[in-house]
Amino acid sequence: MNRPRTFYGKGIPGVATGDLKGKLIVLEGPDGSGRSTQIAFLTEWLERRGHAVEHVGLKRSTLVAEELAEAKQGNVLSPRTLSLFYATDFADQLEHRIIPALRAGFIVLADRYIYTLMARDMVRGADLPWLQSVYSIALVPDLVLYLRVAPQKLMERYIYRARELDYWESGMDIGYSWSWYDSFIRYQSELHRTFSKLQAIYGFATINGMRVPRAITRDLQTRIEAVISPNG
Amino acid sequence: MPEKGLPNTTPGKLIAVEGLDGSGKSTQVYLLKRWLELSGYKVFFTEWNSSGIVRSATRRGKKQNLLTPTTFSLIHCTDFADRYERNILPMLKAGFIVLADRYKFTALARDTVRGCPQEWVGQLYSFAFQPDITFYFSLPLRTALNRILVGRPALKYHEAGMDLGLSPDPVESFKIFQGRIHKEYEALARRHRFTRIDSDRPVEVIQEEVRAILRDRIDLAKYKVAVPRGWRV
């Protein structure tokens, strides 16, 4: 599967993709789908095999992460502003972390990518062509894995971790319902529906996230193997 | 390029002023605002890059030199969206004359000069209404440069376009940068039908022309501040 590296659109001005030799692997899925656990397992596995691994995710840029967290705390930004704020955060990591790491031959594990950002915005009424234009700067990953877990299960996992439901992950800003439970289930279902729509466009692999962690890891490893092995 | 943006469908009017640094647009828009206010019209003034929440990030980005053309463009668009949705749009819906000192064309010109594809920047800003009038304060590049460079201690890094690596000398870099922006503005002026104002004239003469155009193109009577019943003196 050694296709040449491309951007979704025109990409980043002045950045050539020819020397981006590493691999970009994206893990998508809602909070509670086991992303962090899987990324920890995968990192260990990859490093044991001698691969250099770089991690990126949402809200992790040097440029705006702090302000973004602050803005979300106060819930003062409109969906469009928040969307562009996240796009800035993404672009900063793309240029300062993802691209340099790929150039150095790293395997970049992205704890979510543009698809989560797009899906969240679509659920809040943003139109897909606008989002696609904004994210035409993004690199096409080598592999996108979507961890699918039923909303009810996600909800249980939240509670088991002795955490209250998160305002944003419950879609409370949208105003589906005053009941956090109803809002959570509705929001997560909408997100999944949107992901299915995006899947039809971007073709990512859906992984059954309801299994025990080790079974999921084996599934992920098989798929990653196919992408990173030199004769793959 | 077909991307012209959405026409303003609110009861308000959106008036944008654009032009090079030193074109006198801020002076003119200030005088326009004073005139409208003092004549009893509902007027709201907004400036480029003035919203609080994004400001600290922009500042850090500039200080630590983290910004690339793409993030520079995105962070300014974020800032603009915040201001647009929380100030400009509500005021337009409330039926105000909104005066914008710089609008999305500033971004289109600057970001394109920095190397971002113009279609991309155009799409980013496609949510924002096209102004009802865009005044373009035009004057010869050399005159604009003189106005800015005379009696100014130092140019800021991004202001001088130093990030483009045009020249190690800030003044030289500024001149080349402004020259390129000037070219972009000229292209935008044609594409978006800017109302061109010859800015190489005395302040009063220009202001008179601007006011005349406004009177001519906008039914100002609709924008009179209504005095609530019982408050009439």
CSV table of C-alpha atoms in Angstrom, one decimal:
chain,number,residue,atom,x,y,z
A,1,MET,CA,0.0,0.0,0.0
A,2,ASN,CA,2.8,2.4,-0.8
A,3,ARG,CA,0.8,5.1,-2.5
A,4,PRO,CA,2.4,8.5,-2.7
A,5,ARG,CA,1.6,10.9,0.2
A,6,THR,CA,-1.0,13.6,-0.6
A,7,PHE,CA,-3.0,16.3,1.0
A,8,TYR,CA,-6.8,16.3,0.8
A,9,GLY,CA,-6.6,19.6,-1.1
A,10,LYS,CA,-3.9,22.1,-1.9
A,11,GLY,CA,-2.3,21.4,1.4
A,12,ILE,CA,0.2,23.6,3.2
A,13,PRO,CA,1.9,26.3,1.2
A,14,GLY,CA,5.5,25.4,0.4
A,15,VAL,CA,5.4,21.9,1.8
A,16,ALA,CA,6.4,19.0,-0.5
A,17,THR,CA,5.1,15.6,0.4
A,18,GLY,CA,7.7,13.5,-1.4
A,19,ASP,CA,10.0,13.2,1.6
A,20,LEU,CA,7.3,12.4,4.2
A,21,LYS,CA,8.5,8.8,4.6
A,22,GLY,CA,6.9,8.0,7.9
A,23,LYS,CA,3.4,6.6,8.5
A,24,LEU,CA,0.4,8.5,9.7
A,25,ILE,CA,-2.1,6.3,11.6
A,26,VAL,CA,-5.2,7.8,13.0
A,27,LEU,CA,-7.4,6.4,15.8
A,28,GLU,CA,-10.9,7.8,15.9
A,29,GLY,CA,-13.7,7.2,18.3
A,30,PRO,CA,-15.6,8.9,21.1
A,31,ASP,CA,-14.3,9.4,24.6
A,32,GLY,CA,-14.6,6.1,26.4
A,33,SER,CA,-14.0,4.1,23.3
A,34,GLY,CA,-10.6,3.0,24.6
A,35,ARG,CA,-8.5,5.2,22.3
A,36,SER,CA,-5.9,6.1,25.0
A,37,THR,CA,-5.6,2.5,26.2
A,38,GLN,CA,-5.0,1.3,22.6
A,39,ILE,CA,-2.6,4.0,21.8
A,40,ALA,CA,-0.5,3.0,24.9
A,41,PHE,CA,-0.5,-0.6,23.8
A,42,LEU,CA,0.3,0.2,20.2
A,43,THR,CA,3.1,2.5,21.2
A,44,GLU,CA,4.7,-0.2,23.3
A,45,TRP,CA,4.3,-2.7,20.5
A,46,LEU,CA,5.8,-0.4,17.9
A,47,GLU,CA,8.7,0.8,20.0
A,48,ARG,CA,9.5,-2.8,20.9
A,49,ARG,CA,9.8,-3.4,17.2
A,50,GLY,CA,12.2,-0.5,16.8
A,51,HIS,CA,9.8,2.1,15.3
A,52,ALA,CA,10.0,5.7,16.5
A,53,VAL,CA,6.6,6.9,17.5
A,54,GLU,CA,5.2,10.5,17.7
A,55,HIS,CA,1.9,11.3,19.3
A,56,VAL,CA,-0.5,14.0,18.3
A,57,GLY,CA,-4.1,14.7,19.3
A,58,LEU,CA,-6.7,17.4,19.7
A,59,LYS,CA,-6.0,20.5,21.8
A,60,ARG,CA,-2.3,19.8,22.0
A,61,SER,CA,-0.8,22.6,20.0
A,62,THR,CA,1.7,25.1,21.5
A,63,LEU,CA,-0.1,27.8,19.7
A,64,VAL,CA,-3.7,27.7,21.0
A,65,ALA,CA,-4.2,24.7,23.3
A,66,GLU,CA,-4.3,26.9,26.4
A,67,GLU,CA,-6.8,29.4,25.0
A,68,LEU,CA,-8.9,26.7,23.5
A,69,ALA,CA,-9.2,24.9,26.9
A,70,GLU,CA,-10.1,28.2,28.5
A,71,ALA,CA,-12.7,29.1,25.9
A,72,LYS,CA,-14.3,25.7,26.3
A,73,GLN,CA,-14.4,26.2,30.0
A,74,GLY,CA,-16.4,29.4,29.7
A,75,ASN,CA,-18.4,28.1,26.7
A,76,VAL,CA,-18.3,31.6,25.2
A,77,LEU,CA,-17.5,30.8,21.6
A,78,SER,CA,-20.0,30.2,18.8
A,79,PRO,CA,-19.7,26.8,17.0
A,80,ARG,CA,-18.0,28.4,14.0
A,81,THR,CA,-15.4,30.2,16.1
A,82,LEU,CA,-14.7,27.0,18.1
A,83,SER,CA,-14.5,25.1,14.9
A,84,LEU,CA,-11.9,27.5,13.5
A,85,PHE,CA,-10.0,27.5,16.8
A,86,TYR,CA,-9.7,23.7,16.6
A,87,ALA,CA,-8.6,24.0,12.9
A,88,THR,CA,-5.9,26.4,14.1
A,89,ASP,CA,-4.8,23.9,16.8
A,90,PHE,CA,-4.8,21.1,14.1
A,91,ALA,CA,-2.8,23.1,11.6
A,92,ASP,CA,-0.2,24.0,14.2
A,93,GLN,CA,0.3,20.4,15.1
A,94,LEU,CA,0.3,19.4,11.5
A,95,GLU,CA,3.1,21.8,10.6
A,96,HIS,CA,5.2,21.6,13.7
A,97,ARG,CA,4.7,17.9,14.7
A,98,ILE,CA,3.2,15.7,12.1
A,99,ILE,CA,5.1,16.8,9.1
A,100,PRO,CA,8.5,17.0,10.7
A,101,ALA,CA,7.9,13.5,12.3
A,102,LEU,CA,6.9,12.0,9.0
A,103,ARG,CA,9.9,13.5,7.4
A,104,ALA,CA,12.1,11.9,10.0
A,105,GLY,CA,10.5,8.5,9.3
A,106,PHE,CA,8.4,8.3,12.5
A,107,ILE,CA,5.1,6.5,12.9
A,108,VAL,CA,2.7,9.2,13.9
A,109,LEU,CA,-0.2,8.0,16.1
A,110,ALA,CA,-3.0,10.5,16.0
A,111,ASP,CA,-5.4,10.4,18.8
A,112,ARG,CA,-8.2,11.6,16.6
A,113,TYR,CA,-7.8,13.7,13.5
A,114,ILE,CA,-9.9,16.0,11.3
A,115,TYR,CA,-12.9,13.5,11.2
A,116,THR,CA,-13.8,14.0,14.8
A,117,LEU,CA,-13.6,17.8,14.3
A,118,MET,CA,-15.7,17.6,11.2
A,119,ALA,CA,-18.3,15.3,12.8
A,120,ARG,CA,-18.7,17.5,15.8
A,121,ASP,CA,-19.2,20.5,13.6
A,122,MET,CA,-21.6,18.8,11.3
A,123,VAL,CA,-23.8,17.7,14.3
A,124,ARG,CA,-23.9,21.4,15.2
A,125,GLY,CA,-25.0,22.4,11.7
A,126,ALA,CA,-21.8,23.2,9.8
A,127,ASP,CA,-21.9,22.2,6.2
A,128,LEU,CA,-19.5,19.6,4.9
A,129,PRO,CA,-18.1,21.5,1.8
A,130,TRP,CA,-17.0,24.3,4.1
A,131,LEU,CA,-15.3,21.9,6.5
A,132,GLN,CA,-13.7,20.0,3.6
A,133,SER,CA,-12.3,23.3,2.3
A,134,VAL,CA,-10.9,24.2,5.8
A,135,TYR,CA,-9.3,20.8,6.2
A,136,SER,CA,-8.0,20.6,2.6
A,137,ILE,CA,-4.7,21.4,4.4
A,138,ALA,CA,-4.7,18.0,6.0
A,139,LEU,CA,-2.5,15.1,5.0
A,140,VAL,CA,-4.3,11.9,3.9
A,141,PRO,CA,-3.4,9.3,6.6
A,142,ASP,CA,-2.1,5.9,5.8
A,143,LEU,CA,-4.8,4.3,8.0
A,144,VAL,CA,-7.8,5.5,9.9
A,145,LEU,CA,-9.3,3.3,12.5
A,146,TYR,CA,-12.6,4.1,14.0
A,147,LEU,CA,-13.4,2.5,17.4
A,148,ARG,CA,-17.1,2.0,17.5
A,149,VAL,CA,-18.8,1.6,20.9
A,150,ALA,CA,-22.5,1.9,21.5
A,151,PRO,CA,-23.6,5.1,23.3
A,152,GLN,CA,-25.0,3.1,26.2
A,153,LYS,CA,-21.7,1.3,26.7
A,154,LEU,CA,-19.8,4.6,26.5
A,155,MET,CA,-22.0,6.0,29.2
A,156,GLU,CA,-21.4,3.0,31.5
A,157,ARG,CA,-17.7,3.4,31.0
A,158,TYR,CA,-17.9,7.0,32.0
A,159,ILE,CA,-19.7,6.2,35.2
A,160,TYR,CA,-17.4,3.3,36.1
A,161,ARG,CA,-14.4,5.6,35.9
A,162,ALA,CA,-16.2,7.5,38.6
A,163,ARG,CA,-16.5,10.5,36.4
A,164,GLU,CA,-19.6,12.6,35.8
A,165,LEU,CA,-20.6,13.0,32.2
A,166,ASP,CA,-18.7,15.7,30.3
A,167,TYR,CA,-20.6,18.8,29.1
A,168,TRP,CA,-19.2,18.7,25.6
A,169,GLU,CA,-19.2,15.0,25.1
A,170,SER,CA,-22.9,15.0,26.1
A,171,GLY,CA,-23.6,17.7,23.5
A,172,MET,CA,-25.2,19.8,26.2
A,173,ASP,CA,-24.3,23.0,24.3
A,174,ILE,CA,-26.7,21.9,21.5
A,175,GLY,CA,-29.7,21.8,23.8
A,176,TYR,CA,-31.3,18.4,22.9
A,177,SER,CA,-32.5,17.9,26.4
A,178,TRP,CA,-32.1,19.1,30.0
A,179,SER,CA,-31.5,15.5,30.9
A,180,TRP,CA,-27.8,14.7,30.6
A,181,TYR,CA,-28.5,11.1,30.0
A,182,ASP,CA,-30.9,11.8,27.1
A,183,SER,CA,-28.6,14.4,25.6
A,184,PHE,CA,-25.6,12.1,25.8
A,185,ILE,CA,-27.3,9.2,24.1
A,186,ARG,CA,-28.8,11.4,21.4
A,187,TYR,CA,-25.5,13.3,20.8
A,188,GLN,CA,-23.4,10.2,20.6
A,189,SER,CA,-25.9,8.6,18.3
A,190,GLU,CA,-25.8,11.6,16.0
A,191,LEU,CA,-22.0,11.6,16.1
A,192,HIS,CA,-22.0,7.9,15.0
A,193,ARG,CA,-24.4,8.6,12.2
A,194,THR,CA,-22.2,11.4,11.0
A,195,PHE,CA,-19.1,9.2,11.3
A,196,SER,CA,-20.8,6.7,9.1
A,197,LYS,CA,-21.4,9.4,6.5
A,198,LEU,CA,-17.8,10.4,6.7
A,199,GLN,CA,-16.7,6.8,6.4
A,200,ALA,CA,-18.5,6.5,3.1
A,201,ILE,CA,-16.4,9.5,1.9
A,202,TYR,CA,-13.0,8.8,3.5
A,203,GLY,CA,-13.1,5.0,3.8
A,204,PHE,CA,-11.9,4.3,7.3
A,205,ALA,CA,-12.0,1.0,9.0
A,206,THR,CA,-14.6,0.5,11.7
A,207,ILE,CA,-13.3,-1.5,14.7
A,208,ASN,CA,-15.7,-3.2,17.1
A,209,GLY,CA,-14.7,-1.4,20.3
A,210,MET,CA,-17.0,-3.6,22.5
A,211,ARG,CA,-14.5,-6.4,22.9
A,212,VAL,CA,-11.9,-6.9,25.5
A,213,PRO,CA,-8.9,-4.5,25.0
A,214,ARG,CA,-6.4,-7.2,24.0
A,215,ALA,CA,-8.7,-8.5,21.3
A,216,ILE,CA,-9.0,-5.0,19.9
A,217,THR,CA,-5.3,-4.5,20.1
A,218,ARG,CA,-4.7,-7.6,18.0
A,219,ASP,CA,-7.2,-6.4,15.4
A,220,LEU,CA,-5.5,-3.0,15.3
A,221,GLN,CA,-2.0,-4.5,15.0
A,222,THR,CA,-3.0,-6.7,12.0
A,223,ARG,CA,-4.3,-3.6,10.2
A,224,ILE,CA,-1.3,-1.5,11.1
A,225,GLU,CA,1.1,-4.3,10.2
A,226,ALA,CA,-0.3,-4.3,6.6
A,227,VAL,CA,0.5,-0.6,6.3
A,228,ILE,CA,3.9,-0.4,7.9
A,229,SER,CA,5.6,-3.6,6.6
A,230,PRO,CA,7.9,-2.6,3.8
A,231,ASN,CA,6.5,-5.2,1.4
A,232,GLY,CA,2.9,-4.4,2.3
B,1,MET,CA,-13.3,33.2,-9.4
B,2,PRO,CA,-17.0,32.8,-8.7
B,3,GLU,CA,-16.7,32.9,-4.9
B,4,LYS,CA,-18.3,36.3,-4.1
B,5,GLY,CA,-19.8,35.6,-0.8
B,6,LEU,CA,-23.3,35.9,0.6
B,7,PRO,CA,-25.3,39.1,0.1
B,8,ASN,CA,-26.4,40.8,3.3
B,9,THR,CA,-30.0,39.8,4.0
B,10,THR,CA,-30.3,41.5,7.4
B,11,PRO,CA,-32.1,44.8,7.9
B,12,GLY,CA,-28.7,46.4,8.8
B,13,LYS,CA,-26.1,47.7,6.5
B,14,LEU,CA,-22.5,46.6,6.4
B,15,ILE,CA,-19.9,49.2,5.4
B,16,ALA,CA,-16.3,48.0,5.1
B,17,VAL,CA,-13.2,50.1,4.7
B,18,GLU,CA,-10.1,48.6,3.2
B,19,GLY,CA,-6.8,49.9,2.0
B,20,LEU,CA,-3.1,49.9,2.7
B,21,ASP,CA,-1.6,51.0,6.0
B,22,GLY,CA,-1.3,54.7,5.7
B,23,SER,CA,-4.2,55.1,3.3
B,24,GLY,CA,-6.1,57.1,5.9
B,25,LYS,CA,-8.9,54.7,6.1
B,26,SER,CA,-9.1,54.6,9.9
B,27,THR,CA,-9.3,58.4,10.1
B,28,GLN,CA,-12.1,58.4,7.5
B,29,VAL,CA,-14.1,55.6,9.1
B,30,TYR,CA,-13.8,57.4,12.4
B,31,LEU,CA,-15.1,60.6,10.9
B,32,LEU,CA,-17.9,58.7,9.2
B,33,LYS,CA,-18.9,57.1,12.6
B,34,ARG,CA,-18.9,60.5,14.3
B,35,TRP,CA,-21.1,62.0,11.6
B,36,LEU,CA,-23.6,59.1,11.8
B,37,GLU,CA,-23.6,59.2,15.6
B,38,LEU,CA,-24.0,62.9,15.8
B,39,SER,CA,-26.8,62.9,13.3
B,40,GLY,CA,-28.7,60.3,15.3
B,41,TYR,CA,-28.2,57.1,13.3
B,42,LYS,CA,-27.8,53.6,14.7
B,43,VAL,CA,-24.2,52.9,14.0
B,44,PHE,CA,-21.8,50.3,15.3
B,45,PHE,CA,-18.0,50.3,14.8
B,46,THR,CA,-15.8,47.2,14.7
B,47,GLU,CA,-12.1,46.8,14.2
B,48,TRP,CA,-10.0,44.0,12.7
B,49,ASN,CA,-8.3,41.8,15.3
B,50,SER,CA,-9.8,43.1,18.4
B,51,SER,CA,-11.6,40.2,20.1
B,52,GLY,CA,-10.2,39.2,23.5
B,53,ILE,CA,-10.3,35.4,23.6
B,54,VAL,CA,-8.0,34.9,20.6
B,55,ARG,CA,-5.7,37.8,21.3
B,56,SER,CA,-3.5,36.0,23.8
B,57,ALA,CA,-2.9,33.1,21.4
B,58,THR,CA,-2.0,35.5,18.6
B,59,ARG,CA,0.3,37.4,20.8
B,60,ARG,CA,2.1,34.2,21.9
B,61,GLY,CA,2.3,33.0,18.3
B,62,LYS,CA,3.8,36.2,17.2
B,63,LYS,CA,6.2,36.5,20.1
B,64,GLN,CA,7.5,32.9,19.8
B,65,ASN,CA,7.4,33.1,16.0
B,66,LEU,CA,5.2,30.0,15.9
B,67,LEU,CA,2.9,31.2,13.2
B,68,THR,CA,3.1,29.8,9.7
B,69,PRO,CA,1.0,31.3,6.8
B,70,THR,CA,-1.6,28.7,7.4
B,71,THR,CA,-1.9,29.1,11.2
B,72,PHE,CA,-1.6,32.9,10.8
B,73,SER,CA,-4.6,32.8,8.5
B,74,LEU,CA,-6.6,30.4,10.6
B,75,ILE,CA,-6.1,32.3,13.9
B,76,HIS,CA,-7.2,35.5,12.3
B,77,CYS,CA,-10.2,33.9,10.8
B,78,THR,CA,-11.1,32.4,14.2
B,79,ASP,CA,-10.8,35.9,15.7
B,80,PHE,CA,-12.9,37.3,13.0
B,81,ALA,CA,-15.6,34.6,13.3
B,82,ASP,CA,-15.8,35.4,17.0
B,83,ARG,CA,-16.3,39.1,16.3
B,84,TYR,CA,-18.6,38.4,13.4
B,85,GLU,CA,-21.0,36.2,15.3
B,86,ARG,CA,-21.0,38.1,18.5
B,87,ASN,CA,-20.8,41.7,17.3
B,88,ILE,CA,-21.3,42.3,13.6
B,89,LEU,CA,-24.1,39.8,12.9
B,90,PRO,CA,-26.2,40.7,15.9
B,91,MET,CA,-25.9,44.4,15.2
B,92,LEU,CA,-26.8,43.8,11.5
B,93,LYS,CA,-29.8,41.8,12.6
B,94,ALA,CA,-30.7,44.6,15.0
B,95,GLY,CA,-30.8,47.0,12.0
B,96,PHE,CA,-27.6,48.9,12.6
B,97,ILE,CA,-25.2,50.5,10.2
B,98,VAL,CA,-22.0,48.5,10.9
B,99,LEU,CA,-18.8,50.2,10.1
B,100,ALA,CA,-15.9,47.7,9.8
B,101,ASP,CA,-12.3,49.0,9.8
B,102,ARG,CA,-10.9,46.3,7.7
B,103,TYR,CA,-12.9,43.2,6.8
B,104,LYS,CA,-12.3,39.9,5.2
B,105,PHE,CA,-10.5,41.4,2.2
B,106,THR,CA,-7.7,42.3,4.5
B,107,ALA,CA,-7.2,38.6,5.2
B,108,LEU,CA,-7.6,37.7,1.5
B,109,ALA,CA,-4.9,40.2,0.5
B,110,ARG,CA,-2.5,39.4,3.3
B,111,ASP,CA,-2.8,35.6,3.4
B,112,THR,CA,-2.5,35.3,-0.3
B,113,VAL,CA,0.7,37.3,-0.2
B,114,ARG,CA,1.9,34.9,2.5
B,115,GLY,CA,1.3,32.0,0.1
B,116,CYS,CA,-2.1,30.6,1.1
B,117,PRO,CA,-4.2,29.7,-1.9
B,118,GLN,CA,-6.8,32.4,-2.4
B,119,GLU,CA,-9.6,29.9,-2.9
B,120,TRP,CA,-8.8,28.4,0.5
B,121,VAL,CA,-8.9,31.7,2.3
B,122,GLY,CA,-12.0,32.7,0.3
B,123,GLN,CA,-13.8,29.6,1.5
B,124,LEU,CA,-12.7,30.1,5.1
B,125,TYR,CA,-14.4,33.5,5.1
B,126,SER,CA,-17.3,32.4,3.0
B,127,PHE,CA,-19.7,32.5,6.0
B,128,ALA,CA,-19.4,36.3,6.3
B,129,PHE,CA,-21.7,38.6,4.4
B,130,GLN,CA,-20.4,40.6,1.5
B,131,PRO,CA,-20.5,44.3,2.6
B,132,ASP,CA,-23.1,46.6,1.1
B,133,ILE,CA,-20.4,49.1,0.4
B,134,THR,CA,-16.7,48.4,0.5
B,135,PHE,CA,-14.7,51.7,0.5
B,136,TYR,CA,-11.3,51.1,-0.9
B,137,PHE,CA,-8.9,54.0,0.0
B,138,SER,CA,-6.5,54.0,-2.8
B,139,LEU,CA,-3.3,56.0,-3.2
B,140,PRO,CA,0.0,55.5,-4.8
B,141,LEU,CA,2.1,52.9,-3.0
B,142,ARG,CA,5.0,55.4,-2.5
B,143,THR,CA,2.7,57.9,-0.8
B,144,ALA,CA,1.4,55.2,1.6
B,145,LEU,CA,4.9,54.1,2.4
B,146,ASN,CA,6.0,57.6,3.1
B,147,ARG,CA,3.1,58.2,5.4
B,148,ILE,CA,3.9,55.1,7.4
B,149,LEU,CA,7.7,55.2,7.4
B,150,VAL,CA,8.1,58.8,8.4
B,151,GLY,CA,8.4,59.3,12.1
B,152,ARG,CA,7.8,55.7,13.1
B,153,PRO,CA,10.5,54.2,15.4
B,154,ALA,CA,10.3,50.5,14.4
B,155,LEU,CA,8.1,48.2,12.4
B,156,LYS,CA,6.8,45.1,14.0
B,157,TYR,CA,7.9,41.7,12.7
B,158,HIS,CA,4.6,40.6,11.0
B,159,GLU,CA,3.7,44.1,10.1
B,160,ALA,CA,6.8,44.4,8.0
B,161,GLY,CA,6.2,41.0,6.5
B,162,MET,CA,9.5,39.7,7.9
B,163,ASP,CA,8.1,36.2,8.1
B,164,LEU,CA,8.2,36.1,4.3
B,165,GLY,CA,11.9,36.5,4.2
B,166,LEU,CA,11.8,39.2,1.6
B,167,SER,CA,14.6,41.2,3.0
B,168,PRO,CA,16.7,41.2,6.3
B,169,ASP,CA,16.0,45.0,6.5
B,170,PRO,CA,12.6,45.6,8.1
B,171,VAL,CA,12.0,48.8,6.1
B,172,GLU,CA,12.9,47.1,2.8
B,173,SER,CA,10.8,44.1,3.7
B,174,PHE,CA,7.9,46.3,4.6
B,175,LYS,CA,8.1,48.1,1.2
B,176,ILE,CA,8.1,44.9,-0.8
B,177,PHE,CA,5.3,43.4,1.4
B,178,GLN,CA,3.1,46.4,1.0
B,179,GLY,CA,3.8,46.4,-2.7
B,180,ARG,CA,2.5,42.9,-3.0
B,181,ILE,CA,-0.6,43.7,-0.8
B,182,HIS,CA,-1.2,46.7,-3.0
B,183,LYS,CA,-1.4,44.4,-6.0
B,184,GLU,CA,-3.7,42.0,-4.3
B,185,TYR,CA,-6.0,44.8,-3.2
B,186,GLU,CA,-6.2,46.1,-6.8
B,187,ALA,CA,-7.3,42.6,-8.0
B,188,LEU,CA,-9.8,42.3,-5.2
B,189,ALA,CA,-11.1,45.8,-5.9
B,190,ARG,CA,-12.1,44.7,-9.4
B,191,ARG,CA,-13.4,41.3,-8.5
B,192,HIS,CA,-15.5,42.5,-5.5
B,193,ARG,CA,-16.5,45.9,-7.0
B,194,PHE,CA,-15.0,48.0,-4.3
B,195,THR,CA,-16.0,51.7,-4.2
B,196,ARG,CA,-12.7,53.3,-4.9
B,197,ILE,CA,-11.8,56.5,-3.0
B,198,ASP,CA,-8.8,58.6,-4.1
B,199,SER,CA,-7.1,59.0,-0.8
B,200,ASP,CA,-4.4,61.4,-2.0
B,201,ARG,CA,-6.5,64.4,-1.1
B,202,PRO,CA,-7.2,66.5,2.0
B,203,VAL,CA,-9.1,64.7,4.8
B,204,GLU,CA,-12.2,66.9,4.6
B,205,VAL,CA,-12.6,66.5,0.8
B,206,ILE,CA,-12.4,62.7,1.1
B,207,GLN,CA,-14.9,62.7,4.0
B,208,GLU,CA,-17.3,64.7,2.1
B,209,GLU,CA,-17.2,62.3,-0.8
B,210,VAL,CA,-17.6,59.3,1.5
B,211,ARG,CA,-20.6,60.8,3.2
B,212,ALA,CA,-22.2,61.7,-0.2
B,213,ILE,CA,-21.8,58.1,-1.4
B,214,LEU,CA,-23.4,56.8,1.8
B,215,ARG,CA,-26.3,59.2,1.5
B,216,ASP,CA,-26.8,58.2,-2.1
B,217,ARG,CA,-26.6,54.4,-1.6
B,218,ILE,CA,-28.3,54.0,1.7
B,219,ASP,CA,-31.7,55.1,2.8
B,220,LEU,CA,-30.4,56.6,6.0
B,221,ALA,CA,-33.8,57.6,7.3
B,222,LYS,CA,-34.4,53.9,8.0
B,223,TYR,CA,-31.5,54.0,10.5
B,224,LYS,CA,-32.6,56.9,12.7
B,225,VAL,CA,-32.4,56.1,16.4
B,226,ALA,CA,-36.0,55.7,17.5
B,227,VAL,CA,-36.8,57.6,20.7
B,228,PRO,CA,-39.0,55.4,22.9
B,229,ARG,CA,-42.4,56.8,23.8
B,230,GLY,CA,-42.4,58.9,26.9
B,231,TRP,CA,-38.8,59.9,26.3
B,232,ARG,CA,-39.6,62.6,23.8
B,233,VAL,CA,-38.6,66.1,25.1
